[in-house]
Amino acid sequence: MTIYTQRLIIRHLSLDDYPQYADLTSQPEVESGAGFNLINNPQMIQSALKRQLRAPGSYGIFKGSQLIGAILLFKRIGKGGRPDDHHLEMSYFLTPTCWRQGYMSEAITGLIANLRGHPLIESIVAEVFVDNKRSMALLKRLKFAFVTEMRDPIVGRQKVIYELKLT
């Protein structure tokens, strides 16, 4: 699936995108915001990035041929600890040189429009650290509703959880 917006191309990532994806995720602002800085071992980072590139819900945000960001969709873990086909969790990040230009809003809007046509998907959840005010404002603009605030057990920081119902 490839989605074309006014300025962007959103498409599945592949292993061919690894060099650009590795550069993107190694930028300090992206690395800390997305949690990549929690992995110290370079081989583990490489393995994690390649696993993400192979995942069916990994989308690249391209401006021309340049990878400027990513949206990662995962099945939420449901009751009984099993993946839930009806509810997705979304992570996203963008190269800092493209912040505050509406690219992420455009990309998520395009992807959501496509997902609304999928009969199985009922909702999308996104978690944001409370100090990331711009990301929280983005989710509110895109009609995600506040669910709860909690302390992330892994990094020990406060985060907010938002949900968008598609049905």
mmCIF file of C-alpha atoms in Angstrom:
data_model
loop_
_atom_site.group_PDB
_atom_site.id
_atom_site.type_symbol
_atom_site.label_atom_id
_atom_site.label_comp_id
_atom_site.label_asym_id
_atom_site.label_seq_id
_atom_site.Cartn_x
_atom_site.Cartn_y
_atom_site.Cartn_z
ATOM 1 C CA MET A 1 0.000 0.000 0.000
ATOM 2 C CA THR A 2 1.278 3.432 -0.952
ATOM 3 C CA ILE A 3 -0.466 6.634 0.104
ATOM 4 C CA TYR A 4 0.109 9.928 -1.664
ATOM 5 C CA THR A 5 -0.687 13.173 0.120
ATOM 6 C CA GLN A 6 -0.160 16.719 -1.065
ATOM 7 C CA ARG A 7 3.564 16.702 -0.225
ATOM 8 C CA LEU A 8 4.403 13.183 0.937
ATOM 9 C CA ILE A 9 4.535 9.537 0.034
ATOM 10 C CA ILE A 10 3.732 7.049 2.800
ATOM 11 C CA ARG A 11 4.671 3.468 2.035
ATOM 12 C CA HIS A 12 5.714 0.247 3.724
ATOM 13 C CA LEU A 13 9.334 0.269 4.783
ATOM 14 C CA SER A 14 11.669 -2.474 3.600
ATOM 15 C CA LEU A 15 15.220 -3.595 4.275
ATOM 16 C CA ASP A 16 16.272 -1.471 1.297
ATOM 17 C CA ASP A 17 15.411 1.562 3.456
ATOM 18 C CA TYR A 18 17.820 0.517 6.217
ATOM 19 C CA PRO A 19 20.571 3.132 5.544
ATOM 20 C CA GLN A 20 18.115 6.049 5.678
ATOM 21 C CA TYR A 21 16.182 4.510 8.591
ATOM 22 C CA ALA A 22 19.375 4.013 10.614
ATOM 23 C CA ASP A 23 20.373 7.646 9.965
ATOM 24 C CA LEU A 24 16.909 8.875 10.957
ATOM 25 C CA THR A 25 16.734 6.881 14.190
ATOM 26 C CA SER A 26 20.273 7.852 15.229
ATOM 27 C CA GLN A 27 19.415 11.557 15.400
ATOM 28 C CA PRO A 28 19.513 12.465 19.112
ATOM 29 C CA GLU A 29 16.000 13.973 19.205
ATOM 30 C CA VAL A 30 14.490 10.943 17.450
ATOM 31 C CA GLU A 31 16.617 8.467 19.391
ATOM 32 C CA SER A 32 15.510 9.749 22.804
ATOM 33 C CA GLY A 33 11.890 10.450 21.855
ATOM 34 C CA ALA A 34 11.360 6.992 20.360
ATOM 35 C CA GLY A 35 13.361 5.158 23.036
ATOM 36 C CA PHE A 36 16.186 3.990 20.780
ATOM 37 C CA ASN A 37 18.653 5.479 23.272
ATOM 38 C CA LEU A 38 17.683 2.737 25.742
ATOM 39 C CA ILE A 39 19.619 0.176 23.678
ATOM 40 C CA ASN A 40 23.391 0.453 24.156
ATOM 41 C CA ASN A 41 24.551 -2.437 22.001
ATOM 42 C CA PRO A 42 25.008 -1.452 18.302
ATOM 43 C CA GLN A 43 24.195 -4.998 17.151
ATOM 44 C CA MET A 44 20.957 -4.965 19.139
ATOM 45 C CA ILE A 45 20.026 -1.587 17.616
ATOM 46 C CA GLN A 46 20.706 -2.896 14.111
ATOM 47 C CA SER A 47 18.642 -6.012 14.810
ATOM 48 C CA ALA A 48 15.745 -3.973 16.271
ATOM 49 C CA LEU A 49 15.720 -1.569 13.322
ATOM 50 C CA LYS A 50 15.745 -4.393 10.778
ATOM 51 C CA ARG A 51 12.920 -6.123 12.658
ATOM 52 C CA GLN A 52 10.908 -2.895 12.448
ATOM 53 C CA LEU A 53 11.599 -2.603 8.722
ATOM 54 C CA ARG A 54 10.236 -6.125 8.181
ATOM 55 C CA ALA A 55 7.100 -5.538 10.277
ATOM 56 C CA PRO A 56 3.899 -5.218 8.223
ATOM 57 C CA GLY A 57 2.805 -2.043 10.047
ATOM 58 C CA SER A 58 5.995 -0.034 9.470
ATOM 59 C CA TYR A 59 5.469 2.918 7.149
ATOM 60 C CA GLY A 60 8.032 5.399 5.920
ATOM 61 C CA ILE A 61 7.219 9.052 5.359
ATOM 62 C CA PHE A 62 9.033 10.218 2.243
ATOM 63 C CA LYS A 63 9.497 13.676 0.792
ATOM 64 C CA GLY A 64 10.530 12.709 -2.700
ATOM 65 C CA SER A 65 13.049 9.904 -2.220
ATOM 66 C CA GLN A 66 14.183 11.129 1.204
ATOM 67 C CA LEU A 67 12.937 9.281 4.291
ATOM 68 C CA ILE A 68 11.934 12.010 6.742
ATOM 69 C CA GLY A 69 9.946 10.004 9.271
ATOM 70 C CA ALA A 70 8.075 6.846 10.141
ATOM 71 C CA ILE A 71 4.763 5.646 11.511
ATOM 72 C CA LEU A 72 4.828 2.237 13.182
ATOM 73 C CA LEU A 73 1.582 0.360 13.776
ATOM 74 C CA PHE A 74 1.457 -2.679 16.040
ATOM 75 C CA LYS A 75 -1.426 -4.849 17.150
ATOM 76 C CA ARG A 76 -2.263 -3.975 20.740
ATOM 77 C CA ILE A 77 -1.962 -6.702 23.289
ATOM 78 C CA GLY A 78 -5.462 -7.693 24.276
ATOM 79 C CA LYS A 79 -7.021 -9.832 26.927
ATOM 80 C CA GLY A 80 -5.063 -12.958 27.670
ATOM 81 C CA GLY A 81 -1.849 -11.379 26.376
ATOM 82 C CA ARG A 82 -2.637 -12.078 22.724
ATOM 83 C CA PRO A 83 -2.403 -9.576 19.832
ATOM 84 C CA ASP A 84 -5.731 -7.908 19.099
ATOM 85 C CA ASP A 85 -6.463 -7.550 15.361
ATOM 86 C CA HIS A 86 -9.051 -4.831 16.008
ATOM 87 C CA HIS A 87 -6.922 -2.345 17.959
ATOM 88 C CA LEU A 88 -3.590 -0.854 16.909
ATOM 89 C CA GLU A 89 -0.890 1.038 18.761
ATOM 90 C CA MET A 90 0.904 3.799 16.854
ATOM 91 C CA SER A 91 4.400 5.220 17.268
ATOM 92 C CA TYR A 92 5.755 7.951 15.043
ATOM 93 C CA PHE A 93 8.784 10.155 14.603
ATOM 94 C CA LEU A 94 10.109 12.745 12.189
ATOM 95 C CA THR A 95 13.519 14.187 11.440
ATOM 96 C CA PRO A 96 13.910 17.422 13.453
ATOM 97 C CA THR A 97 14.554 19.511 10.321
ATOM 98 C CA CYS A 98 10.953 18.748 9.302
ATOM 99 C CA TRP A 99 9.306 19.560 12.639
ATOM 100 C CA ARG A 100 6.618 22.275 12.771
ATOM 101 C CA GLN A 101 5.830 22.092 9.055
ATOM 102 C CA GLY A 102 2.701 19.925 9.203
ATOM 103 C CA TYR A 103 4.337 16.807 7.752
ATOM 104 C CA MET A 104 3.391 14.438 10.564
ATOM 105 C CA SER A 105 -0.177 15.718 10.628
ATOM 106 C CA GLU A 106 -0.398 15.184 6.866
ATOM 107 C CA ALA A 107 1.107 11.689 7.082
ATOM 108 C CA ILE A 108 -1.044 10.450 9.981
ATOM 109 C CA THR A 109 -4.176 11.926 8.383
ATOM 110 C CA GLY A 110 -3.414 10.067 5.146
ATOM 111 C CA LEU A 111 -2.759 6.806 6.932
ATOM 112 C CA ILE A 112 -5.894 7.094 9.099
ATOM 113 C CA ALA A 113 -8.033 7.774 6.019
ATOM 114 C CA ASN A 114 -6.709 4.536 4.562
ATOM 115 C CA LEU A 115 -7.253 2.577 7.801
ATOM 116 C CA ARG A 116 -10.863 3.763 8.087
ATOM 117 C CA GLY A 117 -11.614 1.583 5.066
ATOM 118 C CA HIS A 118 -10.289 -1.506 6.826
ATOM 119 C CA PRO A 119 -13.258 -3.394 8.311
ATOM 120 C CA LEU A 120 -11.333 -5.045 11.172
ATOM 121 C CA ILE A 121 -9.595 -2.032 12.709
ATOM 122 C CA GLU A 122 -11.661 -0.316 15.400
ATOM 123 C CA SER A 123 -9.166 1.990 17.127
ATOM 124 C CA ILE A 124 -5.643 3.379 17.257
ATOM 125 C CA VAL A 125 -3.839 4.217 20.508
ATOM 126 C CA ALA A 126 -0.818 6.509 20.814
ATOM 127 C CA GLU A 127 1.369 7.116 23.870
ATOM 128 C CA VAL A 128 3.238 10.402 24.293
ATOM 129 C CA PHE A 129 5.615 11.606 26.991
ATOM 130 C CA VAL A 130 4.040 14.581 28.790
ATOM 131 C CA ASP A 131 6.972 16.850 27.986
ATOM 132 C CA ASN A 132 6.279 16.408 24.240
ATOM 133 C CA LYS A 133 3.647 19.149 24.047
ATOM 134 C CA ARG A 134 3.717 19.373 20.238
ATOM 135 C CA SER A 135 2.971 15.684 19.832
ATOM 136 C CA MET A 136 0.136 15.898 22.349
ATOM 137 C CA ALA A 137 -1.304 18.876 20.443
ATOM 138 C CA LEU A 138 -1.001 16.938 17.169
ATOM 139 C CA LEU A 139 -3.010 14.006 18.513
ATOM 140 C CA LYS A 140 -5.702 16.354 19.844
ATOM 141 C CA ARG A 141 -5.941 18.106 16.444
ATOM 142 C CA LEU A 142 -6.361 14.693 14.806
ATOM 143 C CA LYS A 143 -9.305 13.944 17.153
ATOM 144 C CA PHE A 144 -7.525 11.427 19.398
ATOM 145 C CA ALA A 145 -9.197 11.426 22.818
ATOM 146 C CA PHE A 146 -7.373 11.463 26.147
ATOM 147 C CA VAL A 147 -7.525 8.062 27.880
ATOM 148 C CA THR A 148 -5.164 8.297 30.858
ATOM 149 C CA GLU A 149 -1.837 9.541 32.177
ATOM 150 C CA MET A 150 0.646 7.150 33.738
ATOM 151 C CA ARG A 151 4.296 6.617 34.557
ATOM 152 C CA ASP A 152 6.136 4.560 31.947
ATOM 153 C CA PRO A 153 7.519 1.555 33.829
ATOM 154 C CA ILE A 154 10.568 1.201 31.572
ATOM 155 C CA VAL A 155 11.868 4.768 31.322
ATOM 156 C CA GLY A 156 10.275 6.175 34.476
ATOM 157 C CA ARG A 157 8.704 9.189 32.734
ATOM 158 C CA GLN A 158 5.099 10.381 32.731
ATOM 159 C CA LYS A 159 3.182 9.681 29.534
ATOM 160 C CA VAL A 160 -0.290 10.298 28.217
ATOM 161 C CA ILE A 161 -2.338 7.756 26.278
ATOM 162 C CA TYR A 162 -4.720 8.868 23.522
ATOM 163 C CA GLU A 163 -7.143 6.844 21.425
ATOM 164 C CA LEU A 164 -8.882 7.398 18.095
ATOM 165 C CA LYS A 165 -11.974 5.280 17.446
ATOM 166 C CA LEU A 166 -12.365 4.432 13.772
ATOM 167 C CA THR A 167 -15.809 2.821 13.954
#
